[in-house]
Short mmCIF file of the C-alpha atoms (twelve columns), coordinates in Angstrom:
data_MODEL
# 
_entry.id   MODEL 
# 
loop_
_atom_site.group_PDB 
_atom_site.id 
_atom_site.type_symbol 
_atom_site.label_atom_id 
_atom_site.label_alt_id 
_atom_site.label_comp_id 
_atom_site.label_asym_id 
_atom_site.label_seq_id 
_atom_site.Cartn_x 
_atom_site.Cartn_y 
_atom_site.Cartn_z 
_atom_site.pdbx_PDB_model_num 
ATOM 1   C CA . UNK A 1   -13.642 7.596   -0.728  1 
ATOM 2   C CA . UNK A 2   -12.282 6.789   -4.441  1 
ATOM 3   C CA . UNK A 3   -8.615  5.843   -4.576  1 
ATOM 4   C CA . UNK A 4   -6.028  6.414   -7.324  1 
ATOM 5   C CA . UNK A 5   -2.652  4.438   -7.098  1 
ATOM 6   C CA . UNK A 6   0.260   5.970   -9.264  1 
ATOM 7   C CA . UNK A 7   3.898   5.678   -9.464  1 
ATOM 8   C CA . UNK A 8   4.488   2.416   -11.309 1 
ATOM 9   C CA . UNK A 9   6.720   1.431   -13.754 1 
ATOM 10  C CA . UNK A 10  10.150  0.051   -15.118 1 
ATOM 11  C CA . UNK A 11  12.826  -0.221  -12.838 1 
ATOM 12  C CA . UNK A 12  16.055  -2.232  -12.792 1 
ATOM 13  C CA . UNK A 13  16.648  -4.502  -9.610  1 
ATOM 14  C CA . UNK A 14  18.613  -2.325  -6.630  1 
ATOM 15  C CA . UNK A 15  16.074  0.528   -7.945  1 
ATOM 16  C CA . UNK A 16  13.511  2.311   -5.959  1 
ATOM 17  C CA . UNK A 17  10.181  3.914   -7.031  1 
ATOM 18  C CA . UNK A 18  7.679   5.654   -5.054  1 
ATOM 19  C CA . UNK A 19  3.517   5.354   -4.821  1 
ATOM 20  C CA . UNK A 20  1.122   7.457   -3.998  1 
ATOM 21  C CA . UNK A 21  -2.156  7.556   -3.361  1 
ATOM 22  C CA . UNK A 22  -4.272  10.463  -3.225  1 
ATOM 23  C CA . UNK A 23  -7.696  9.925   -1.207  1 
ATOM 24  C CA . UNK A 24  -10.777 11.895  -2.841  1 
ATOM 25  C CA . UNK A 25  -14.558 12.318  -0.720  1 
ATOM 26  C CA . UNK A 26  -14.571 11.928  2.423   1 
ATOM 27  C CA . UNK A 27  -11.261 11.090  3.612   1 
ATOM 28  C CA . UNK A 28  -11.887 11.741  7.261   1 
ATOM 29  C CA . UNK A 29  -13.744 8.319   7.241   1 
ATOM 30  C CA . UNK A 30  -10.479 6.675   6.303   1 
ATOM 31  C CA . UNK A 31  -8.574  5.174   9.254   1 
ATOM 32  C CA . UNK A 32  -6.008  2.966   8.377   1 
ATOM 33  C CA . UNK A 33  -4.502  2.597   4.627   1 
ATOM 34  C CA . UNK A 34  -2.433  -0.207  2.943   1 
ATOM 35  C CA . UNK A 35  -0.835  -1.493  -0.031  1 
ATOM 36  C CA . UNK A 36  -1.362  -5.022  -1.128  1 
ATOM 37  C CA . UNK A 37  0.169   -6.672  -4.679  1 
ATOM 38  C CA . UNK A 38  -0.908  -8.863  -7.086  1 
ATOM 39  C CA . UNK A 39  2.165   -10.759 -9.372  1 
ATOM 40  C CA . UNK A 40  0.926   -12.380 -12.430 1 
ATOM 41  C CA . UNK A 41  -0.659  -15.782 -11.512 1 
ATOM 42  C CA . UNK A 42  -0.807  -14.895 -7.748  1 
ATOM 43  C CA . UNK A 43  -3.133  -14.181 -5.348  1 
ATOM 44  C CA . UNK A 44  -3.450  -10.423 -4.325  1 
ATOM 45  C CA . UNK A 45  -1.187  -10.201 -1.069  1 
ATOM 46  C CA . UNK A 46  -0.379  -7.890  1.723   1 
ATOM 47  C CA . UNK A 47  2.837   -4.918  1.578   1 
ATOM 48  C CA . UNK A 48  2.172   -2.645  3.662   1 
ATOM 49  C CA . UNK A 49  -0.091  -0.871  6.284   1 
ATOM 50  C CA . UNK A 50  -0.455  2.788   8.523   1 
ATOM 51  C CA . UNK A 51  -2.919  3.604   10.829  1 
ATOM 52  C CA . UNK A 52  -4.268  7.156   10.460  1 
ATOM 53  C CA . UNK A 53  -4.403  7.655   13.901  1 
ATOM 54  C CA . UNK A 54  -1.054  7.468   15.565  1 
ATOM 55  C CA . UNK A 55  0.914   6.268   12.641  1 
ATOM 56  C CA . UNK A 56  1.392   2.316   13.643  1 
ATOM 57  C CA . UNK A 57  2.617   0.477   10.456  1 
ATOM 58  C CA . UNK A 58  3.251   -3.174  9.979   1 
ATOM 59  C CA . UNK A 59  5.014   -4.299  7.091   1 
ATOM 60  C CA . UNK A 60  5.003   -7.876  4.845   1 
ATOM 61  C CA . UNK A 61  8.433   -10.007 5.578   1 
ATOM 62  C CA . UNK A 62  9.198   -9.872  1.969   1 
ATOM 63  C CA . UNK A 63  9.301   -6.293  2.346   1 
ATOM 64  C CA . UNK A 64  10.660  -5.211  5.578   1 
ATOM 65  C CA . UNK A 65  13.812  -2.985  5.572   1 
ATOM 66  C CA . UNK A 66  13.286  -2.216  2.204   1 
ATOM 67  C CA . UNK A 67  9.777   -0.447  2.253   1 
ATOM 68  C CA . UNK A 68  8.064   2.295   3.641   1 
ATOM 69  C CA . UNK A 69  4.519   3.360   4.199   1 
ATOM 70  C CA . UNK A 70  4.074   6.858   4.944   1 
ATOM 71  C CA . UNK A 71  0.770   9.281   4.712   1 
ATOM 72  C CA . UNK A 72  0.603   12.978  5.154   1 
ATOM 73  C CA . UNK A 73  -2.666  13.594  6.733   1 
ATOM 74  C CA . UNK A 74  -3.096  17.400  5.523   1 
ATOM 75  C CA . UNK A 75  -3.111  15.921  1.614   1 
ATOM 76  C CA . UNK A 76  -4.934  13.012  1.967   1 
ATOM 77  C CA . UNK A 77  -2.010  11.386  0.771   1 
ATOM 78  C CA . UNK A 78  -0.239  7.848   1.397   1 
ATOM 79  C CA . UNK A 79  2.732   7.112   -0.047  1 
ATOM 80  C CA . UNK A 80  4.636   3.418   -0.610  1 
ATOM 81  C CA . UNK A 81  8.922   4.224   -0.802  1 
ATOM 82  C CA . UNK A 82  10.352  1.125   -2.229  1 
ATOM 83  C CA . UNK A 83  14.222  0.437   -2.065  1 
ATOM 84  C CA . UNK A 84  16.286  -2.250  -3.058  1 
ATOM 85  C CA . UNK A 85  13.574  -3.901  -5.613  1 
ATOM 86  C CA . UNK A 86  13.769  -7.401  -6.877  1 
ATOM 87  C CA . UNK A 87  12.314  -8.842  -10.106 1 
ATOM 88  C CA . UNK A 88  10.030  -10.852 -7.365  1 
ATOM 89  C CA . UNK A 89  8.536   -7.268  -6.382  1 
ATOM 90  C CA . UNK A 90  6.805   -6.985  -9.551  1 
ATOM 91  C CA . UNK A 91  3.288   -7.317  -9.355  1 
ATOM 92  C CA . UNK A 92  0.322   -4.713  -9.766  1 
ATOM 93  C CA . UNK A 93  0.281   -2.369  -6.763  1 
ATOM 94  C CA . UNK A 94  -3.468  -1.334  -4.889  1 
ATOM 95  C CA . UNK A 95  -3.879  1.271   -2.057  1 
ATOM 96  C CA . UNK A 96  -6.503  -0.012  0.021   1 
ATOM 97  C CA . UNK A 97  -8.509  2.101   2.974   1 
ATOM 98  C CA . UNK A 98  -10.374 1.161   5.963   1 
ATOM 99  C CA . UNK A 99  -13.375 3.272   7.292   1 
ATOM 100 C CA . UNK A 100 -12.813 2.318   10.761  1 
ATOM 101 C CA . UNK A 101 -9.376  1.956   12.931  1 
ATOM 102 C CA . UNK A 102 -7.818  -1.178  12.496  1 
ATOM 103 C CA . UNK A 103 -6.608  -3.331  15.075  1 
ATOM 104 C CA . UNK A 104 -2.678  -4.265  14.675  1 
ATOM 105 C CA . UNK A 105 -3.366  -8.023  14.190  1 
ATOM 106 C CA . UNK A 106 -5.978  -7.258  11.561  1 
ATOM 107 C CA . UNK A 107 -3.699  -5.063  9.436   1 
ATOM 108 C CA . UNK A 108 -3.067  -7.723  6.524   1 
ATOM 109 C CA . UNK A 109 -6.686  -8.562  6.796   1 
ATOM 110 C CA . UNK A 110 -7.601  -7.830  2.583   1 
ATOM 111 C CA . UNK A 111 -11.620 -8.116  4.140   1 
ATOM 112 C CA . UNK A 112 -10.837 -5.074  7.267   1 
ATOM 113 C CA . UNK A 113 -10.477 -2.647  3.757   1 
ATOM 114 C CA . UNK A 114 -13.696 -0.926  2.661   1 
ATOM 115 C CA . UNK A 115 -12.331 0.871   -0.927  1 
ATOM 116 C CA . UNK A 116 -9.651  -0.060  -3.335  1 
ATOM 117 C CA . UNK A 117 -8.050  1.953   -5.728  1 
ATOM 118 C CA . UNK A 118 -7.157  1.058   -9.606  1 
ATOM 119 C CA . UNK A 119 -3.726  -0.444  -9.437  1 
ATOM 120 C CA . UNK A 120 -0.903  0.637   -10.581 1 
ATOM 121 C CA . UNK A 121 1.923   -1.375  -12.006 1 
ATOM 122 C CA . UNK A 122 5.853   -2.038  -11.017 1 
ATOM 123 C CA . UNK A 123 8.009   -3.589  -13.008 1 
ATOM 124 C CA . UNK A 124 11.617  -4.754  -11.972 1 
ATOM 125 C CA . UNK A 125 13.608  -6.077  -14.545 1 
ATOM 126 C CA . UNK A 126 16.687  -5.541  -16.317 1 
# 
């Protein structure tokens, strides 16, 4: 499965931008996607998640209310909405897939993701 995040970019705070990610190969092995984030002089940290089956998301408290995580199964696509953004959302975005379904709990687990795409960067700022 190869992964390509794109979307990023310059935004002014109260903006919104959408991801996506278009899977590649075999994309039926992919259960569950996510974003994850990495800010300058951070550790890489968990946004967002769906599972491929049934459609259960979970969602970072930084984040909730003002992102959503969406896929559309007959592209191979997953998509990240973000509303509202705050300088503190900038960071390098990754999409992130699981060959296996993952439990709920284990969503925001960075080790429960099997391939990573390049990411792609957001930028809020005025």
């Amino acid at each position: 499965v190869q992964l390509q995040a794109s979307g990023g970019g310059l935004v002014q705070p109260g903006g919104s931008l959408r991801l996506s990610c278009p899977a590649s190969g075999r994309t039926s092995s992919a259960y569950t996607t996510a974003w994850f984030r990495q800010a300058p002089g951070k550790e890489r940290e968990f946004v967002a998640a769906i599972r491929w089956s049934g459609g259960a998301t979970d969602y970072a408290d930084s984040v909730k209310g003002r992102f959503t995580i969406s896929r559309d199964n007959a592209k191979n696509m997953v998509y990240l909405q973000m509303n509202s953004l705050k300088p503190e959302d900038t960071a390098v975005y990754y999409c992130a897939a699981a060959k296996k379904q993952v439990i709920l709990s284990a969503l925001r687990l960075q080790r429960m993701y099997d391939y990573w795409g390049q990411g792609t960067l957001v930028t809020v700022s005025s």
